[in-house]
Short mmCIF file of C-alpha atoms and ligand atoms in Angstrom, two decimals:
data_model
loop_
_atom_site.label_atom_id
_atom_site.label_comp_id
_atom_site.label_asym_id
_atom_site.label_seq_id
_atom_site.Cartn_x
_atom_site.Cartn_y
_atom_site.Cartn_z
CA MET A 1301 77.19 58.52 171.80
CA ALA A 1302 80.25 59.83 173.24
CA PRO A 1303 79.33 63.54 175.07
CA GLY A 1304 79.54 65.99 172.89
CA ALA A 1305 79.41 63.89 169.57
CA MET A 1306 75.72 65.54 168.86
CA SER A 1307 76.23 68.88 169.37
CA ARG A 1308 79.91 68.89 167.37
CA TRP A 1309 77.39 66.98 164.54
CA THR A 1310 74.66 69.86 164.60
CA THR A 1311 77.33 72.70 164.84
CA SER A 1312 78.59 71.51 161.72
CA LEU A 1313 75.34 71.28 159.88
CA SER A 1314 74.73 75.14 160.82
CA GLU A 1315 75.65 76.53 156.91
CA ALA A 1316 74.37 72.97 155.22
CA ARG A 1317 71.32 73.75 153.49
CA PRO A 1318 68.43 71.73 152.07
CA VAL A 1319 69.01 71.71 148.12
CA SER A 1320 70.18 69.28 146.08
CA TYR A 1321 73.51 69.94 144.05
CA TRP A 1322 73.05 69.77 140.95
CA LEU A 1323 69.35 72.00 140.70
CA ASP A 1324 71.05 74.52 142.81
CA GLU A 1325 72.16 76.12 139.63
CA PRO A 1326 71.92 79.54 137.90
CA GLY A 1327 71.06 76.79 134.25
CA ARG A 1328 68.24 76.16 135.80
CA PRO A 1329 65.17 76.85 133.23
CA ALA A 1330 62.63 79.02 133.42
CA ARG A 1331 59.57 77.07 134.56
CA GLU A 1332 56.65 76.70 131.63
CA PRO A 1333 53.33 77.97 132.84
CA ALA A 1334 50.23 75.78 134.77
CA LEU A 1335 47.67 74.48 132.52
CA THR A 1336 44.23 76.71 133.20
CA GLY A 1337 41.09 75.11 131.29
CA PRO A 1338 40.52 72.21 129.35
CA VAL A 1339 42.57 70.76 126.11
CA THR A 1340 42.34 67.56 124.24
CA CYS A 1341 45.81 65.70 123.09
CA ASP A 1342 46.62 62.29 122.32
CA LEU A 1343 49.26 61.14 124.71
CA LEU A 1344 48.61 62.70 128.19
CA VAL A 1345 52.48 62.26 129.82
CA VAL A 1346 52.03 62.39 133.75
CA GLY A 1347 55.24 63.01 135.72
CA GLY A 1348 58.47 64.92 134.23
CA GLY A 1349 61.15 63.23 135.49
CA TYR A 1350 63.11 60.91 132.87
CA SER A 1351 60.53 58.16 132.35
CA GLY A 1352 57.93 61.46 131.36
CA LEU A 1353 60.26 63.35 129.71
CA TRP A 1354 61.61 61.15 127.65
CA THR A 1355 58.01 58.57 127.00
CA ALA A 1356 56.98 62.21 125.74
CA LEU A 1357 60.42 62.80 123.53
CA ILE A 1358 59.92 59.23 121.92
CA ALA A 1359 56.16 59.53 121.21
CA LYS A 1360 56.69 62.79 119.38
CA GLU A 1361 60.14 61.69 117.79
CA ARG A 1362 58.16 58.69 116.63
CA ASP A 1363 54.95 60.31 115.55
CA PRO A 1364 55.66 64.37 115.02
CA SER A 1365 51.99 64.43 114.60
CA ARG A 1366 51.16 63.17 117.73
CA ASP A 1367 49.66 65.98 119.89
CA VAL A 1368 51.34 65.05 123.10
CA VAL A 1369 51.19 66.47 126.47
CA LEU A 1370 53.25 66.75 129.35
CA VAL A 1371 52.03 67.59 133.27
CA GLU A 1372 54.04 67.95 135.68
CA GLY A 1373 52.46 68.19 139.78
CA ARG A 1374 55.97 71.00 140.74
CA GLU A 1375 58.76 71.66 138.44
CA VAL A 1376 60.55 69.21 135.66
CA GLY A 1377 63.68 67.07 137.01
CA TRP A 1378 62.77 68.34 140.91
CA ALA A 1379 62.44 64.61 142.14
CA ALA A 1380 64.58 61.59 141.91
CA SER A 1381 65.32 62.67 138.41
CA GLY A 1382 67.54 66.18 139.54
CA ARG A 1383 69.24 64.47 142.67
CA ASN A 1384 70.54 61.54 141.85
CA GLY A 1385 74.33 60.08 141.83
CA GLY A 1386 74.81 60.94 138.14
CA PHE A 1387 75.63 56.70 137.23
CA CYS A 1388 74.47 56.01 133.97
CA ALA A 1389 74.42 51.90 133.34
CA ALA A 1390 73.93 50.03 131.26
CA SER A 1391 72.93 47.38 133.53
CA LEU A 1392 68.96 46.63 133.79
CA THR A 1393 69.23 44.25 136.00
CA HIS A 1394 70.79 46.97 138.98
CA GLY A 1395 74.39 44.59 138.28
CA LEU A 1396 75.28 42.01 136.47
CA ALA A 1397 75.25 39.42 139.77
CA ASN A 1398 72.08 40.61 140.51
CA GLY A 1399 70.40 39.84 136.96
CA LEU A 1400 72.36 36.64 136.72
CA ALA A 1401 71.19 35.57 140.56
CA ARG A 1402 67.32 36.56 139.33
CA TRP A 1403 67.42 35.68 135.63
CA PRO A 1404 69.95 33.24 134.60
CA GLY A 1405 67.99 32.48 131.72
CA GLU A 1406 67.37 35.78 129.95
CA ILE A 1407 70.93 36.93 131.61
CA HIS A 1408 72.13 37.11 127.54
CA THR A 1409 69.35 39.01 126.05
CA LEU A 1410 68.76 41.84 129.97
CA GLU A 1411 72.36 42.62 129.22
CA ARG A 1412 72.42 42.90 125.10
CA LEU A 1413 69.58 45.30 125.48
CA GLY A 1414 70.67 47.38 128.40
CA ALA A 1415 74.03 48.26 125.85
CA ARG A 1416 71.63 49.36 123.43
CA ASN A 1417 69.40 51.41 125.83
CA LEU A 1418 73.37 53.37 127.03
CA ASP A 1419 74.02 53.77 123.60
CA ALA A 1420 70.42 55.34 122.63
CA ILE A 1421 70.62 57.52 125.67
CA GLU A 1422 74.46 58.48 124.51
CA GLU A 1423 73.25 58.90 121.48
CA THR A 1424 69.96 61.03 122.37
CA VAL A 1425 71.88 63.13 124.19
CA ALA A 1426 73.89 63.74 121.40
CA ARG A 1427 71.12 64.77 118.84
CA HIS A 1428 69.58 66.80 120.85
CA SER A 1429 72.49 68.96 121.75
CA ILE A 1430 71.61 68.56 125.24
CA ASP A 1431 74.44 69.56 127.85
CA CYS A 1432 74.50 67.08 130.74
CA ASP A 1433 78.55 65.96 130.89
CA PHE A 1434 77.85 62.51 128.99
CA GLU A 1435 80.89 60.76 129.66
CA ARG A 1436 81.98 57.09 129.00
CA THR A 1437 83.39 57.01 132.07
CA GLY A 1438 83.53 52.97 132.34
CA GLU A 1439 83.35 51.70 136.36
CA ILE A 1440 85.78 49.88 138.24
CA ASP A 1441 85.00 47.78 141.61
CA VAL A 1442 88.26 47.18 143.09
CA ALA A 1443 89.61 44.86 145.83
CA THR A 1444 91.02 46.43 149.40
CA GLU A 1445 90.86 42.89 151.00
CA PRO A 1446 93.06 40.26 149.90
CA TYR A 1447 89.69 37.80 149.75
CA GLN A 1448 87.77 40.06 147.84
CA ALA A 1449 90.63 40.39 144.72
CA GLU A 1450 89.98 36.63 144.93
CA GLU A 1451 86.23 36.78 144.58
CA LEU A 1452 87.11 39.63 141.88
CA ARG A 1453 88.61 37.16 139.76
CA SER A 1454 86.78 34.22 140.35
CA TRP A 1455 83.52 36.15 139.42
CA TYR A 1456 85.50 37.33 135.98
CA GLU A 1457 86.90 33.18 135.43
CA GLU A 1458 82.88 33.01 135.74
CA ILE A 1459 81.43 35.18 133.53
CA ALA A 1460 83.86 35.02 130.99
CA ALA A 1461 82.96 31.67 131.02
CA LEU A 1462 79.24 32.00 130.24
CA GLY A 1463 80.17 34.73 127.59
CA LEU A 1464 79.29 38.08 129.59
CA ALA A 1465 82.18 39.51 130.27
CA ASP A 1466 82.70 41.23 126.76
CA GLY A 1467 84.46 44.85 127.62
CA ILE A 1468 84.51 43.83 131.43
CA GLU A 1469 88.88 43.19 132.17
CA PHE A 1470 90.52 41.94 135.69
CA LEU A 1471 92.76 43.59 136.94
CA ASP A 1472 95.71 43.20 139.41
CA ALA A 1473 97.26 45.52 141.71
CA HIS A 1474 99.22 47.00 139.41
CA ALA A 1475 96.63 47.44 137.10
CA VAL A 1476 94.72 49.06 139.18
CA ARG A 1477 96.77 50.94 140.42
CA GLU A 1478 97.80 52.40 136.99
CA GLN A 1479 93.78 53.67 136.71
CA VAL A 1480 93.11 54.76 140.26
CA ASP A 1481 96.69 55.02 142.71
CA SER A 1482 95.37 54.31 146.06
CA PRO A 1483 97.05 51.95 147.79
CA THR A 1484 94.22 50.62 149.66
CA PHE A 1485 92.96 48.84 146.11
CA LEU A 1486 94.47 45.26 145.52
CA ALA A 1487 92.60 44.64 142.58
CA GLY A 1488 89.57 45.70 140.17
CA LEU A 1489 87.08 44.76 137.37
CA HIS A 1490 86.92 47.40 134.68
CA ASP A 1491 84.27 47.71 132.73
CA ARG A 1492 85.32 50.02 130.00
CA ARG A 1493 81.81 50.88 127.82
CA GLY A 1494 79.05 49.86 130.33
CA VAL A 1495 78.72 53.17 132.91
CA ALA A 1496 78.97 57.03 131.48
CA MET A 1497 78.67 59.34 134.08
CA LEU A 1498 76.57 62.96 133.18
CA ASN A 1499 74.98 65.55 135.28
CA PRO A 1500 71.66 64.51 136.21
CA ALA A 1501 69.83 67.69 136.77
CA ARG A 1502 70.78 69.50 132.82
CA LEU A 1503 69.94 66.10 131.33
CA ALA A 1504 66.65 66.49 132.67
CA TRP A 1505 66.75 70.04 131.82
CA GLY A 1506 67.82 69.61 128.31
CA LEU A 1507 65.27 66.48 127.70
CA LYS A 1508 62.08 68.77 128.48
CA ARG A 1509 64.06 71.63 126.18
CA ALA A 1510 64.15 69.03 123.58
CA CYS A 1511 60.69 67.75 124.19
CA LEU A 1512 59.33 72.03 124.04
CA ALA A 1513 61.49 71.96 120.59
CA LEU A 1514 59.67 69.34 119.27
CA GLY A 1515 56.43 70.56 120.37
CA VAL A 1516 54.77 68.61 123.05
CA ARG A 1517 52.98 71.36 125.65
CA VAL A 1518 54.68 70.64 129.03
CA TYR A 1519 52.63 72.97 132.00
CA GLU A 1520 54.56 72.69 135.67
CA HIS A 1521 52.61 73.20 138.71
CA THR A 1522 49.93 71.49 137.30
CA PRO A 1523 49.33 67.57 139.44
CA ALA A 1524 47.39 65.34 137.86
CA LEU A 1525 44.54 64.51 140.63
CA THR A 1526 41.86 61.83 138.99
CA LEU A 1527 41.96 59.63 136.35
CA LYS A 1528 38.80 58.09 134.97
CA ARG A 1529 37.77 56.52 131.44
CA TYR A 1530 36.37 58.77 129.06
CA GLY A 1531 34.43 57.40 125.85
CA ALA A 1532 37.15 55.98 123.99
CA GLY A 1533 39.98 57.89 125.98
CA MET A 1534 40.60 59.21 129.34
CA ALA A 1535 39.98 62.14 131.01
CA VAL A 1536 42.77 63.91 133.76
CA ARG A 1537 41.77 66.58 136.51
CA THR A 1538 44.36 69.23 137.91
CA PRO A 1539 43.88 72.28 139.63
CA TYR A 1540 42.19 74.67 137.52
CA GLY A 1541 42.07 72.53 134.24
CA ALA A 1542 41.50 69.11 132.59
CA VAL A 1543 43.20 66.99 130.34
CA ARG A 1544 41.13 64.26 127.14
CA ALA A 1545 43.94 62.13 126.19
CA ARG A 1546 43.00 59.41 124.15
CA ARG A 1547 46.11 57.48 126.01
CA VAL A 1548 48.15 58.68 129.13
CA ALA A 1549 51.45 57.12 129.88
CA LEU A 1550 52.18 57.59 134.29
CA GLY A 1551 56.35 58.47 134.86
CA THR A 1552 54.73 59.09 138.62
CA ASN A 1553 57.74 56.76 139.99
CA VAL A 1554 57.30 56.77 144.09
CA PHE A 1555 55.07 58.90 144.05
CA PRO A 1556 51.24 57.71 145.01
CA SER A 1557 49.96 56.20 141.74
CA LEU A 1558 46.90 57.58 139.70
CA VAL A 1559 45.94 54.17 139.61
CA ARG A 1560 45.42 53.27 143.06
CA ARG A 1561 45.76 49.26 142.17
CA VAL A 1562 49.37 49.67 141.01
CA ARG A 1563 49.45 51.73 144.54
CA PRO A 1564 50.81 48.50 146.46
CA TYR A 1565 53.33 47.50 143.96
CA THR A 1566 55.70 50.50 144.83
CA VAL A 1567 58.11 50.16 147.01
CA PRO A 1568 60.22 53.16 148.06
CA VAL A 1569 63.72 53.12 148.72
CA TYR A 1570 65.94 55.75 149.69
CA ASP A 1571 69.94 56.54 148.79
CA TYR A 1572 72.37 59.32 149.05
CA ALA A 1573 74.28 61.50 147.34
CA LEU A 1574 77.14 63.01 148.55
CA MET A 1575 79.86 65.53 147.28
CA THR A 1576 83.01 66.01 147.43
CA GLU A 1577 84.47 69.95 148.53
CA PRO A 1578 85.31 71.13 144.85
CA LEU A 1579 88.47 69.48 143.62
CA THR A 1580 91.10 71.21 141.95
CA ASP A 1581 92.00 69.11 138.12
CA ALA A 1582 95.05 67.96 139.85
CA GLN A 1583 93.06 66.23 141.90
CA LEU A 1584 90.47 65.30 139.15
C1 LIG B 3008 69.42 60.22 146.02
C2 LIG B 3008 69.33 59.17 144.70
C3 LIG B 3008 70.41 58.85 144.04
C4 LIG B 3008 70.67 58.08 142.62
N1 LIG B 3008 71.46 57.53 142.34
C5 LIG B 3008 70.90 57.21 141.31
C6 LIG B 3008 72.23 57.00 140.02
O1 LIG B 3008 73.52 56.91 140.82
N2 LIG B 3008 72.65 55.98 138.88
C7 LIG B 3008 70.97 55.80 138.37
O2 LIG B 3008 70.60 55.39 137.46
N3 LIG B 3008 69.77 55.75 139.41
C8 LIG B 3008 69.80 56.53 140.22
N4 LIG B 3008 68.60 57.05 141.53
C9 LIG B 3008 67.05 56.77 140.95
C10 LIG B 3008 67.17 57.89 139.38
O3 LIG B 3008 67.10 59.08 140.12
C11 LIG B 3008 65.33 57.15 139.56
O4 LIG B 3008 65.50 55.78 138.94
C12 LIG B 3008 64.74 58.32 138.35
O5 LIG B 3008 65.40 59.54 138.73
C13 LIG B 3008 63.02 58.01 137.97
O6 LIG B 3008 63.03 58.50 137.39
P1 LIG B 3008 61.57 59.53 137.20
O7 LIG B 3008 60.76 60.27 136.12
O8 LIG B 3008 60.65 57.62 137.40
O9 LIG B 3008 60.91 59.62 138.32
P2 LIG B 3008 61.01 61.38 138.93
O10 LIG B 3008 62.34 61.72 138.62
O11 LIG B 3008 60.95 60.86 140.01
O12 LIG B 3008 60.12 61.43 138.53
C14 LIG B 3008 59.13 61.87 138.92
C15 LIG B 3008 58.03 62.70 138.62
O13 LIG B 3008 56.48 62.68 138.69
C16 LIG B 3008 55.66 63.89 139.14
N5 LIG B 3008 54.66 63.40 139.30
C17 LIG B 3008 54.01 62.31 140.34
N6 LIG B 3008 52.29 62.54 140.47
C18 LIG B 3008 52.01 63.54 139.82
C19 LIG B 3008 50.36 63.42 139.79
N7 LIG B 3008 50.14 63.02 140.06
N8 LIG B 3008 50.58 64.82 137.98
C20 LIG B 3008 51.60 65.10 138.16
N9 LIG B 3008 53.36 65.01 138.34
C21 LIG B 3008 53.20 63.73 138.96
C22 LIG B 3008 56.34 64.28 140.25
O14 LIG B 3008 56.49 65.25 140.88
C23 LIG B 3008 58.05 63.82 139.12
O15 LIG B 3008 58.63 64.96 139.11
C24 LIG B 3008 68.79 57.83 142.33
C25 LIG B 3008 67.96 58.53 143.06
C26 LIG B 3008 68.42 58.85 144.55
C27 LIG B 3008 67.20 59.46 145.03
#
């Protein structure tokens, strides 16, 4: 490292704040109260990220008479769901190449289910009027070196031969520059339908609002401390209360699972989201 480099980096961070860009918003909803005292319900959902919120919402939509409670240890959306990149992709396999390499026999089913899932996400956002800037932008993989352009073309031919290129188009240098006018782009693969972009925190907050509107009881600042069998159901203890539920759904992601034997299967992965300075309309 060049002398002085460290001090330049640290100086450049003097104005930085360790907050999620998306969560740092005046439109942030008021927090729900913590659980105090005992409650009973049909379904208890633990965790207020997308997994928990969507589980509670679907459970209530399928059977409005089902009594659903959701407990969140901090505030809805504060974790990965409120601080991700905002890419909402249909792929269930983190990309077609990965899916094809690992599950070649099931890839057609996985792709079909993934497309249906993204459609269902879009429908839910519309049905509950969730204001999260959901937009089917599509996605372009670009080549910046001639060998990458060749790779993209042969990859396209391979997936087309397998019947997996529906909605995907190979773009030559001219076509890719029509989409994004950068001299560094030599070719691209354009997936028109398979990716949407959205504001992740607003999606989580909108799901919370939809849950509340359907009658889900949401308690924030309420970590579930223990999970035990209780008769035919389950009992969960929280700092100031307890929940008895016929069923419990865990949406606790990377946090230590309430089911100990599940813990060794959780592999935390880190990732970054970078923000540019605000862009003008012309730059956009
Ligand atoms: C920087 C970054 C970028 C990413 N980019 C993308 C992207 O562009 N596209 C994409 O699809 N994915 C992306 N991801 C991944 C995505 O954000 C996560 O997969 C998703 O948000 C997980 O949702 P979740 O509900 O399972 O978990 P989380 O959002 O982590 O929610 C889990 C919740 O459970 C709560 N909880 C845990 N234990 C308890 C307990 N005992 N009691 C009560 N509550 C508890 C936590 O407080 C937390 O709120 C990214 C992730 C990161 C970190």
